XYZ file of C-alpha atoms in Angstrom:
700
model
C 9.117 10.893 14.983
C 5.747 11.381 13.325
C 4.041 14.573 14.582
C 1.317 13.509 17.106
C -1.265 15.748 15.357
C -1.315 13.144 12.533
C -2.143 10.179 14.804
C -5.907 10.101 13.975
C -5.019 9.826 10.249
C -2.578 6.958 10.791
C -5.052 4.798 12.729
C -5.962 1.595 10.818
C -9.215 1.679 8.798
C -10.544 -1.101 11.045
C -11.097 1.588 13.717
C -13.848 3.144 11.547
C -17.506 2.151 12.058
C -18.768 -0.699 9.863
C -15.278 -1.991 9.022
C -14.590 -5.398 10.555
C -11.551 -7.580 9.752
C -13.021 -8.915 6.483
C -14.014 -5.494 5.104
C -10.712 -4.009 6.344
C -8.880 -6.516 4.093
C -10.932 -5.454 1.050
C -10.461 -1.749 1.806
C -6.708 -2.243 2.314
C -6.408 -4.032 -1.035
C -8.246 -1.129 -2.691
C -6.630 1.919 -1.043
C -3.589 0.698 0.923
C -0.178 2.200 0.220
C 1.770 -0.654 1.881
C 1.037 -4.181 0.602
C 1.872 -5.888 3.890
C -0.155 -3.815 6.340
C -3.638 -2.462 6.961
C -4.658 0.710 5.182
C -4.833 3.832 7.343
C -7.538 6.493 7.649
C -5.283 8.744 5.496
C -5.116 6.060 2.757
C -8.916 6.035 2.674
C -9.110 9.849 2.563
C -6.762 9.901 -0.441
C -9.075 7.493 -2.306
C -11.021 10.195 -4.123
C -14.397 9.907 -5.884
C -14.222 9.862 -9.701
C -17.719 11.255 -10.313
C -20.981 12.019 -8.567
C -24.671 11.131 -8.694
C -27.038 14.079 -8.573
C -30.266 12.939 -6.909
C -31.787 16.416 -7.314
C -32.814 15.468 -10.881
C -36.635 14.977 -10.648
C -38.084 15.000 -14.176
C -41.192 12.869 -13.519
C -41.652 9.332 -14.885
C -42.601 10.184 -18.472
C -39.683 12.632 -18.879
C -36.982 10.325 -17.457
C -34.404 9.504 -20.135
C -33.091 5.945 -20.622
C -30.007 5.373 -18.444
C -30.506 8.495 -16.286
C -30.391 8.409 -12.499
C -33.560 10.158 -11.327
C -35.550 10.745 -8.137
C -39.312 10.145 -8.411
C -42.205 11.043 -6.108
C -44.656 8.158 -6.694
C -47.748 6.381 -5.371
C -47.119 2.624 -4.993
C -49.490 0.371 -7.005
C -49.758 -3.436 -7.013
C -47.175 -6.032 -6.013
C -46.738 -8.779 -8.640
C -44.909 -11.668 -6.963
C -43.667 -14.513 -9.199
C -45.338 -17.913 -8.669
C -43.704 -20.353 -6.166
C -40.649 -21.888 -7.878
C -40.409 -19.396 -10.748
C -37.148 -17.537 -11.308
C -39.011 -14.515 -12.676
C -38.369 -11.193 -10.904
C -40.680 -9.580 -8.370
C -42.397 -6.470 -9.808
C -44.083 -3.490 -8.185
C -46.045 -0.918 -10.221
C -46.121 2.795 -9.297
C -47.279 6.058 -10.880
C -47.081 9.849 -10.714
C -48.949 12.595 -12.605
C -46.964 11.940 -15.805
C -47.061 8.139 -16.147
C -46.375 4.655 -14.788
C -43.189 2.758 -13.877
C -42.307 -0.767 -12.683
C -39.762 -1.462 -9.931
C -38.003 -4.809 -10.526
C -36.299 -7.005 -7.885
C -34.414 -10.298 -8.226
C -34.380 -12.788 -5.279
C -35.861 -10.281 -2.790
C -37.323 -10.869 0.658
C -41.060 -10.393 0.176
C -41.732 -9.162 3.735
C -39.066 -6.446 3.291
C -40.611 -5.289 -0.003
C -44.116 -5.121 1.470
C -42.815 -3.006 4.346
C -40.734 -0.714 2.093
C -43.385 -0.305 -0.642
C -46.852 -0.455 1.035
C -49.607 -0.460 -1.641
C -51.252 2.952 -2.004
C -48.503 4.776 -0.029
C -46.393 7.716 -1.305
C -42.663 7.015 -1.705
C -39.582 8.971 -2.797
C -37.622 6.522 -4.990
C -34.207 7.106 -6.602
C -32.273 4.949 -9.079
C -31.471 4.316 -12.733
C -34.348 4.314 -15.255
C -34.281 1.931 -18.220
C -36.864 1.919 -21.015
C -37.837 -1.584 -22.090
C -40.390 -2.099 -24.918
C -41.366 1.582 -24.546
C -42.094 1.178 -20.822
C -39.906 2.584 -18.027
C -38.575 0.364 -15.258
C -36.101 0.689 -12.379
C -34.184 -2.418 -11.281
C -33.286 -2.430 -7.570
C -33.728 1.288 -6.741
C -30.916 2.822 -4.646
C -33.346 4.519 -2.248
C -37.052 4.095 -1.374
C -38.129 6.383 1.481
C -41.344 7.692 3.045
C -41.728 11.477 2.426
C -40.830 12.292 6.047
C -37.537 10.302 5.695
C -36.580 11.881 2.358
C -33.986 14.154 3.990
C -31.862 11.040 4.743
C -31.098 10.637 1.036
C -28.014 12.658 -0.003
C -28.821 15.227 -2.703
C -25.399 14.699 -4.276
C -23.547 11.421 -3.807
C -19.849 10.860 -4.600
C -18.996 7.724 -6.635
C -15.797 5.885 -5.707
C -13.733 3.223 -7.477
C -14.707 -0.073 -5.773
C -13.468 -3.635 -5.535
C -15.419 -6.929 -5.614
C -17.199 -7.571 -2.300
C -17.223 -3.928 -1.172
C -20.474 -1.959 -1.576
C -20.552 1.762 -2.198
C -22.720 2.288 0.921
C -20.130 0.608 3.186
C -17.311 2.623 1.645
C -19.241 5.924 1.809
C -20.062 5.367 5.473
C -16.384 4.695 6.259
C -15.269 7.778 4.286
C -17.792 10.002 6.140
C -16.373 8.755 9.442
C -12.799 9.299 8.193
C -13.609 12.887 7.149
C -14.826 13.516 10.715
C -11.344 12.613 11.975
C -9.393 15.163 9.926
C -7.478 17.184 12.553
C -6.601 20.890 12.414
C -3.239 20.831 10.653
C -0.647 23.606 10.487
C -0.555 25.417 7.092
C 2.502 24.293 5.089
C 1.938 26.537 2.078
C 3.464 29.962 1.730
C 0.902 32.677 2.705
C 1.510 34.776 -0.403
C 1.028 31.778 -2.730
C -2.115 30.677 -0.885
C -3.531 34.179 -1.230
C -2.591 34.354 -4.926
C -4.269 31.038 -5.790
C -7.314 31.532 -3.569
C -7.140 27.873 -2.533
C -8.844 26.560 0.618
C -6.815 24.933 3.400
C -5.939 21.246 3.154
C -8.756 19.997 5.448
C -11.462 22.008 3.668
C -10.245 20.810 0.260
C -10.333 17.161 1.377
C -13.776 17.518 2.998
C -15.265 19.188 -0.089
C -13.947 16.547 -2.511
C -15.585 13.815 -0.410
C -18.855 15.781 -0.110
C -19.058 17.697 -3.410
C -21.950 20.112 -3.877
C -21.579 20.303 -7.679
C -19.937 18.302 -10.461
C -17.334 21.081 -10.890
C -15.972 20.370 -7.396
C -14.422 17.174 -8.795
C -12.889 18.785 -11.904
C -9.072 18.491 -12.011
C -8.895 22.298 -12.143
C -11.268 22.944 -9.217
C -9.542 24.824 -6.361
C -10.079 21.783 -4.091
C -8.339 19.266 -6.360
C -5.656 21.767 -7.345
C -4.840 22.306 -3.682
C -4.611 18.576 -2.915
C -2.612 17.842 -6.077
C -0.179 20.623 -5.229
C 0.287 19.286 -1.678
C 1.087 15.841 -3.073
C 3.497 17.229 -5.688
C 5.202 19.438 -3.114
C 5.727 16.427 -0.810
C 7.274 14.512 -3.716
C 9.504 17.351 -4.952
C 10.642 18.182 -1.425
C 11.565 14.527 -0.793
C 13.510 14.336 -4.083
C 15.325 17.593 -3.282
C 16.232 16.266 0.177
C 17.597 13.026 -1.286
C 19.638 15.044 -3.717
C 20.977 17.314 -0.967
C 21.862 14.217 1.063
C 23.634 12.576 -1.897
C 25.640 15.779 -2.277
C 26.628 15.980 1.405
C 28.045 12.459 1.096
C 30.636 14.090 -1.130
C 31.811 12.993 -4.523
C 35.257 12.508 -5.941
C 36.589 14.990 -8.480
C 37.651 12.836 -11.428
C 39.934 14.751 -13.800
C 41.861 12.239 -15.945
C 43.811 13.186 -19.078
C 40.902 11.941 -21.218
C 43.190 9.604 -23.209
C 41.051 6.526 -22.505
C 37.872 8.326 -23.512
C 39.529 9.469 -26.751
C 40.658 5.866 -27.398
C 37.067 4.658 -27.050
C 35.743 7.380 -29.376
C 38.403 6.736 -32.028
C 37.548 2.996 -31.919
C 34.002 3.812 -33.092
C 33.173 2.990 -36.720
C 31.210 6.285 -37.026
C 31.285 9.965 -36.034
C 29.524 11.075 -32.856
C 26.435 13.278 -33.297
C 26.453 16.833 -31.906
C 24.117 15.856 -29.067
C 26.347 12.890 -28.142
C 29.359 15.209 -27.985
C 27.317 17.649 -25.856
C 26.155 14.925 -23.441
C 29.737 13.617 -23.015
C 30.923 17.177 -22.210
C 28.151 17.615 -19.592
C 29.061 14.283 -17.975
C 32.805 15.113 -17.970
C 32.027 18.412 -16.214
C 29.926 16.561 -13.598
C 32.692 14.011 -13.011
C 35.321 16.729 -12.571
C 33.416 18.299 -9.651
C 33.844 17.038 -6.081
C 30.070 16.467 -6.005
C 28.366 13.198 -6.900
C 26.837 12.993 -10.357
C 23.161 12.097 -10.650
C 22.283 12.427 -14.334
C 19.489 11.101 -16.532
C 20.475 10.403 -20.153
C 17.390 10.416 -22.347
C 17.728 9.308 -25.908
C 15.285 8.023 -28.428
C 15.618 4.462 -29.702
C 18.897 4.236 -31.644
C 20.211 7.646 -30.547
C 23.455 6.117 -29.282
C 23.144 6.234 -25.468
C 25.424 3.234 -24.914
C 28.329 4.993 -26.618
C 27.892 8.038 -24.358
C 27.767 5.742 -21.321
C 30.984 3.980 -22.388
C 32.738 7.339 -22.862
C 31.691 8.283 -19.298
C 32.851 4.915 -17.944
C 36.229 5.332 -19.708
C 36.725 8.702 -17.976
C 36.178 7.089 -14.545
C 38.185 3.911 -15.325
C 41.184 6.044 -16.334
C 41.332 7.351 -12.738
C 41.748 3.782 -11.466
C 38.114 3.266 -10.417
C 35.692 0.600 -11.699
C 32.390 0.912 -13.581
C 29.174 -1.101 -13.671
C 26.451 -1.207 -16.331
C 23.119 -2.614 -15.162
C 20.457 -3.797 -17.611
C 16.861 -4.838 -16.823
C 17.001 -8.242 -18.552
C 19.571 -10.887 -19.322
C 19.016 -10.514 -23.105
C 19.867 -6.803 -22.818
C 22.858 -7.421 -20.555
C 24.272 -9.869 -23.114
C 23.568 -7.450 -25.942
C 25.382 -4.612 -24.137
C 28.298 -6.935 -23.498
C 28.452 -7.989 -27.163
C 28.344 -4.405 -28.456
C 30.888 -3.072 -25.891
C 33.412 -5.930 -26.173
C 35.131 -4.859 -29.459
C 35.359 -1.200 -28.328
C 36.717 -2.122 -24.872
C 39.156 -4.473 -26.544
C 40.574 -1.714 -28.762
C 40.718 0.810 -25.896
C 42.204 -1.652 -23.391
C 39.278 -1.747 -20.938
C 38.915 -5.087 -19.125
C 35.257 -6.100 -19.465
C 33.260 -8.864 -17.730
C 29.674 -10.143 -17.928
C 27.815 -11.463 -14.886
C 24.398 -13.100 -15.321
C 22.108 -15.440 -13.416
C 23.252 -18.262 -15.701
C 26.804 -18.220 -14.262
C 27.684 -21.217 -12.088
C 28.731 -20.617 -8.450
C 32.305 -21.442 -9.445
C 32.332 -18.932 -12.332
C 30.791 -16.279 -10.141
C 33.346 -16.766 -7.361
C 36.209 -16.524 -9.873
C 34.696 -13.357 -11.406
C 34.135 -11.809 -7.965
C 37.783 -12.500 -7.032
C 38.922 -10.684 -10.207
C 36.696 -7.672 -9.408
C 37.950 -7.535 -5.812
C 41.554 -7.702 -7.056
C 40.917 -4.804 -9.465
C 41.610 -7.004 -12.531
C 38.270 -6.026 -14.104
C 37.435 -2.427 -15.033
C 33.831 -2.746 -16.166
C 31.117 -5.226 -15.125
C 27.929 -5.696 -17.171
C 25.005 -7.488 -15.485
C 21.322 -7.302 -14.531
C 19.897 -5.073 -11.800
C 19.087 -8.109 -9.667
C 22.704 -9.243 -9.597
C 23.982 -5.855 -8.799
C 21.577 -5.282 -5.940
C 22.717 -8.613 -4.498
C 26.076 -9.595 -3.094
C 28.453 -8.286 -5.789
C 31.221 -6.160 -4.233
C 33.799 -3.872 -5.878
C 37.328 -2.922 -5.094
C 36.723 0.711 -6.062
C 33.388 1.468 -7.724
C 33.315 4.906 -9.344
C 30.368 5.015 -11.774
C 27.152 3.036 -12.148
C 25.152 3.211 -15.386
C 21.547 2.057 -14.952
C 19.824 1.157 -18.229
C 16.107 1.446 -18.948
C 14.681 1.088 -15.481
C 11.613 3.201 -14.797
C 10.965 1.707 -11.424
C 14.518 2.306 -10.301
C 13.443 4.686 -7.571
C 14.987 6.953 -4.998
C 15.622 4.103 -2.538
C 17.600 2.090 -5.080
C 19.620 5.181 -5.980
C 20.528 5.570 -2.296
C 21.415 1.858 -2.026
C 23.723 2.081 -5.063
C 25.708 4.819 -3.493
C 26.637 2.444 -0.685
C 28.560 0.095 -3.015
C 31.541 2.438 -3.105
C 32.992 5.809 -2.109
C 31.338 8.807 -3.824
C 29.763 6.677 -6.576
C 28.491 8.674 -9.563
C 25.200 7.560 -11.160
C 24.031 7.796 -14.785
C 20.516 6.552 -15.578
C 19.673 5.869 -19.259
C 16.212 5.591 -20.739
C 15.036 5.019 -24.310
C 11.448 5.860 -23.419
C 11.194 9.520 -24.296
C 9.700 10.879 -21.082
C 7.826 14.194 -21.216
C 9.403 16.969 -19.186
C 6.646 16.967 -16.560
C 7.160 13.261 -15.886
C 10.933 13.670 -15.763
C 10.314 16.158 -12.947
C 7.987 13.718 -11.205
C 10.170 10.660 -11.269
C 13.676 12.030 -11.700
C 13.311 15.478 -10.129
C 16.566 15.016 -8.242
C 18.567 14.518 -11.432
C 20.210 16.647 -14.093
C 19.058 15.706 -17.576
C 20.942 15.244 -20.865
C 18.907 14.632 -24.003
C 20.180 12.954 -27.135
C 18.302 14.309 -30.105
C 19.012 13.211 -33.653
C 20.128 9.797 -34.877
C 23.654 8.599 -35.664
C 24.930 9.638 -39.099
C 23.720 7.613 -42.071
C 20.396 6.541 -40.508
C 17.290 7.333 -42.510
C 13.864 8.250 -41.100
C 11.334 5.399 -41.054
C 8.409 5.712 -43.459
C 5.173 4.960 -41.549
C 1.817 4.070 -43.118
C -1.478 2.966 -41.575
C -3.510 0.364 -43.442
C -6.874 -1.246 -42.664
C -6.807 -4.984 -41.859
C -9.168 -5.435 -44.846
C -6.027 -5.091 -47.004
C -4.124 -7.831 -45.151
C -3.532 -9.956 -48.274
C -1.973 -7.022 -50.091
C 0.415 -6.421 -47.153
C 1.359 -10.127 -47.038
C 2.230 -10.094 -50.752
C 4.379 -6.952 -50.273
C 6.195 -8.647 -47.388
C 6.767 -11.612 -49.761
C 8.350 -9.293 -52.338
C 10.586 -7.709 -49.663
C 11.936 -11.022 -48.349
C 12.532 -12.186 -51.921
C 14.878 -9.157 -52.200
C 16.669 -10.310 -49.036
C 15.024 -7.951 -46.515
C 14.059 -8.981 -42.951
C 10.636 -8.354 -41.404
C 9.193 -8.136 -37.889
C 5.479 -8.978 -37.582
C 4.055 -7.931 -34.200
C 0.755 -9.131 -32.712
C -0.737 -7.528 -29.596
C -0.977 -9.264 -26.256
C -3.672 -8.183 -23.822
C -3.427 -9.866 -20.421
C -7.166 -10.403 -19.953
C -7.428 -12.710 -22.948
C -3.920 -14.087 -23.150
C -5.074 -17.478 -24.489
C -6.963 -15.928 -27.421
C -4.054 -13.619 -28.223
C -1.548 -16.454 -28.002
C -3.701 -18.361 -30.493
C -3.712 -15.264 -32.743
C 0.102 -15.070 -32.708
C 0.435 -18.787 -33.431
C -2.189 -18.557 -36.224
C -0.388 -15.653 -37.870
C 2.884 -17.599 -37.636
C 1.280 -20.669 -39.254
C -0.360 -18.621 -42.052
C 2.916 -16.859 -42.945
C 4.849 -20.159 -42.991
C 2.224 -21.667 -45.321
C 2.089 -18.633 -47.644
C 5.867 -18.206 -47.961
C 6.730 -21.939 -47.734
C 9.698 -21.222 -45.491
C 10.533 -21.270 -41.792
C 9.343 -18.222 -39.817
C 10.652 -17.435 -36.294
C 8.167 -17.086 -33.425
C 8.716 -15.340 -30.063
C 6.138 -14.875 -27.287
C 6.050 -14.524 -23.508
C 5.143 -18.147 -22.746
C 8.348 -19.494 -24.297
C 11.450 -20.323 -22.262
C 14.462 -18.010 -22.463
C 16.355 -20.660 -24.467
C 13.514 -20.952 -27.031
C 13.363 -17.161 -27.416
C 17.158 -16.930 -27.806
C 17.126 -19.670 -30.471
C 14.329 -17.964 -32.464
C 16.065 -14.565 -32.224
C 19.369 -16.188 -33.194
C 17.823 -17.664 -36.381
C 16.371 -14.258 -37.313
C 19.615 -12.417 -36.614
C 21.746 -14.861 -38.615
C 19.341 -14.844 -41.566
C 18.262 -18.496 -41.226
C 14.757 -17.012 -41.046
C 13.655 -13.774 -42.710
C 10.474 -13.116 -40.716
C 10.007 -12.896 -36.960
C 6.434 -13.108 -35.650
C 6.328 -11.831 -32.068
C 4.273 -10.324 -29.294
C 5.530 -7.111 -27.708
C 8.406 -8.965 -25.984
C 10.622 -7.518 -28.734
C 9.818 -3.953 -27.631
C 13.001 -3.052 -25.789
C 16.549 -3.372 -26.949
C 16.502 -6.130 -29.580
C 19.045 -5.177 -32.224
C 18.926 -6.617 -35.761
C 20.391 -3.844 -37.969
C 19.393 -5.458 -41.287
C 15.655 -5.693 -40.401
C 13.931 -3.021 -42.503
C 10.167 -3.621 -42.171
C 7.926 -3.901 -39.122
C 4.225 -4.757 -39.412
C 2.190 -4.010 -36.254
C -1.139 -5.791 -36.269
C -4.099 -4.191 -34.409
C -2.058 -1.011 -33.984
C -5.175 0.647 -32.514
C -4.695 -1.465 -29.370
C -1.251 -0.014 -28.590
C -0.300 3.209 -26.850
C 1.794 5.788 -28.666
C 4.961 5.254 -26.634
C 4.745 1.515 -27.288
C 4.168 1.964 -31.041
C 7.179 4.269 -31.157
C 9.361 1.783 -29.241
C 8.299 -1.003 -31.612
C 8.952 1.112 -34.688
C 12.490 1.676 -33.345
C 13.293 -1.993 -34.020
C 13.862 -0.999 -37.671
C 15.759 1.919 -39.197
C 19.028 0.834 -37.564
C 21.178 0.955 -40.696
C 21.594 3.082 -43.824
C 18.813 1.167 -45.639
C 15.347 2.677 -46.069
C 12.938 1.198 -43.491
C 9.190 1.168 -43.125
C 6.578 0.599 -40.444
C 3.067 -0.641 -41.336
C 0.326 0.007 -38.774
C -2.497 -2.468 -39.455
C -5.720 -1.353 -37.775
C -9.253 -2.698 -37.497
C -11.798 0.009 -38.314
C -13.771 1.979 -37.440
C -11.198 3.810 -35.308
C -12.135 5.687 -32.131
C -11.046 9.309 -31.795
C -8.008 8.588 -29.568
C -6.790 5.630 -31.650
C -7.154 7.704 -34.828
C -5.163 10.556 -33.267
C -2.400 8.120 -32.233
C -1.974 6.671 -35.711
C -1.911 10.188 -37.212
C 0.880 11.283 -34.869
C 2.876 8.144 -35.734
C 2.591 8.919 -39.456
C 3.558 12.559 -39.007
C 6.674 12.340 -36.853
C 9.643 10.172 -35.854
C 10.481 12.456 -32.901
C 10.101 10.408 -29.729
C 9.942 13.437 -27.444
C 7.125 15.005 -29.419
C 5.333 11.646 -29.413
C 5.724 11.324 -25.642
C 4.185 14.768 -25.054
C 1.227 13.844 -27.289
C 0.881 10.478 -25.554
C 0.661 12.249 -22.210
C -2.216 14.385 -23.529
C -4.052 11.356 -24.906
C -3.521 8.900 -22.091
C -2.144 10.164 -18.840
C 1.232 9.485 -17.295
C 0.919 6.037 -15.791
C 1.026 4.142 -19.065
C 4.099 5.932 -20.417
C 6.270 4.781 -17.559
C 5.003 1.253 -17.761
C 2.726 1.316 -14.708
C -0.664 0.278 -15.903
C -3.046 2.211 -13.665
C -4.040 5.604 -14.974
C -2.673 8.727 -13.369
C 0.936 9.511 -12.588
C 3.125 6.775 -11.096
C 3.447 7.000 -7.334
C 0.668 9.604 -7.069
C -2.897 9.211 -5.900
C -4.278 12.679 -6.575
C -1.978 14.588 -8.936
C -2.107 13.761 -12.651
C 0.705 14.822 -14.941
C -1.643 15.710 -17.794
C -3.817 17.991 -15.608
C -1.361 19.370 -13.082
C 1.865 19.805 -15.081
C 2.081 23.542 -14.322
C 1.804 22.849 -10.576
C 4.724 20.408 -10.828
C 7.080 23.210 -11.905
C 5.906 25.491 -9.092
C 6.311 22.679 -6.546
C 9.853 22.012 -7.715
C 10.862 25.680 -7.385
C 9.130 25.890 -4.000
C 10.972 22.775 -2.748
C 14.346 24.201 -3.806
C 13.655 27.515 -2.108
C 12.542 25.767 1.114
C 15.776 23.766 1.307
C 17.898 26.839 0.576
C 16.279 28.873 3.373
C 15.438 26.116 5.887
C 17.515 22.990 5.086
C 16.639 21.220 8.358
C 12.922 22.146 8.288
C 13.062 23.762 11.752
C 11.088 26.990 11.051
C 7.304 27.029 11.733
C 6.676 26.331 8.032
C 9.386 23.619 8.113
C 7.621 21.886 11.011
C 4.343 21.987 9.048
C 6.153 20.554 5.995
C 7.308 17.587 8.091
C 3.579 16.824 8.609
C 3.101 17.029 4.825
C 5.951 14.574 4.136
C 4.556 12.035 6.631
C 1.030 12.495 5.315
C 2.031 11.579 1.738
C 4.344 8.722 2.732
C 7.548 10.604 1.892
C 8.935 10.292 5.419
C 12.025 8.348 4.265
C 13.399 11.772 3.286
C 12.997 13.093 6.858
C 15.461 10.466 8.073
C 18.087 12.160 5.905
C 17.826 15.429 7.815
C 20.749 16.182 10.055
C 18.314 17.402 12.691
C 16.533 14.035 12.620
């Protein structure tokens, strides 16, 4: 049950003044946390301003800088109305002791203007000044008040992210009303920590951020934002810790086979394992041997050999008579996993099957019958299939590949497919430590550093697009020697048509220059067309593949040695690194050419420098976090940290660690959240939408 003290915050936004059904829809689209229902008062309160307007700036007309928001004390001059049918704007002149200004209005109501700006009267006017032909003007001032009404204008005004159709005045009015509804909440932070940080209580922090007195109040390191960010992080870490505790109470199965099957898999490999692969396999074996369920994240850079580690883990579980499942995000990847695992499984005697959306009903029924009968040890398929109707005779281990959005709920659902199912999540996106805590805080982590033996580092150079012809001739020389080349063009959703044309143009130019067939892959093609183009490139029928970023994850052509990334300045670091990982997959020397259009901005320049200096994905991910914020790294486009509205990984990383330790301590001392602080923490979990975790508590 939600604590009744929170009821005012969970009322729909339509209960606030000025918000009818139409506006409520717009507000819900902007701030709502649930797509299918109205936003609540709490949702609106967690929609924080990004900056503020200081209306205390009163320089006088002559000293107002272009683009500044200023407040002026003026005497109104003449009204200059446009003639009858003219589309010209309506102008009003005004002056103060320092000079003259014109107020400009488009399509106004004349009677309203004459009442608001009576000729010869004194007015306090606030808005943005623009200098035009050396004369100042203000288009549609924000405020125009008689001196006795001037107190109605806020001295400092918060600025919120908006959506089309919603004005800032409507939103501000609703927020002011919402702030008035913040109840007195019990304190959920530890007294000693609160005293040490000097933070205000939750309500004061929220009120101050919505009515800031100074610009500093909105800084990420202000005590108000730190307090709110910490509350949000604590709610998240506490929920993750509770899920983990729940997973553990469900009990695991201690799996202690002889290890013969795992050794058979390893000896079937055509290469030696790296030290970090050996280490990761040992950590997983230890997890599997305990009577507690495994929840482990396996992080490895592109080409670090995660699949081999996963197969070794699966072999350990299969030897005990249980079954394994490997889930991939796309059908291409599922097929690729199947193709690379088949020869190893064959040698080790593991019965492998592939299930995809392309299977007919008849094939699927036959496959399902084999799984139910225990005639298949390992199933490879996509997430969608696995979350559907597939059942197992005795599922022991699930390996989830490359799925950032595979959240806590899915992890709980997986566990219901069998008795004491162990879970291994793999990712090739090197995730900085702070983000690992955010999204996978309930997991143990193994990192694969280093590349398999015999692989050489990739030489990276950045070259201006002015030297395009030179690069094309070098690519010509490389393919004449028998090398294979990726050529990547960017795709930006807003202008997909233009970018599609750019990809097709580049493809046409390269075919003309080299007088040979060049493969083309982009997002608008059908799966069959993409497969055919990739097949030609893989088999060597074509030597060049022109593509958009669809080739980013998991495409494996070991004899491709060059990748050219056009407009590299448009890509994020993590994406550039993923793309670069398409080459360097054999013992041949590989190179990556970053083609950029100058002049480069500071951030883009820094990105290209980092790419040239290092091949270490983890280092790159940490730098990317500094340059861009966490949302982009995990593939969620909005800025900020995925799943968070206030906390930002790049600003509040230190708080994340504290929140994690705090959450662990809370669950050790008060696992059912029944103490006074525990009761307050239940409010916190509801407030930040982490109430699913409360349902896991034995005490309800």
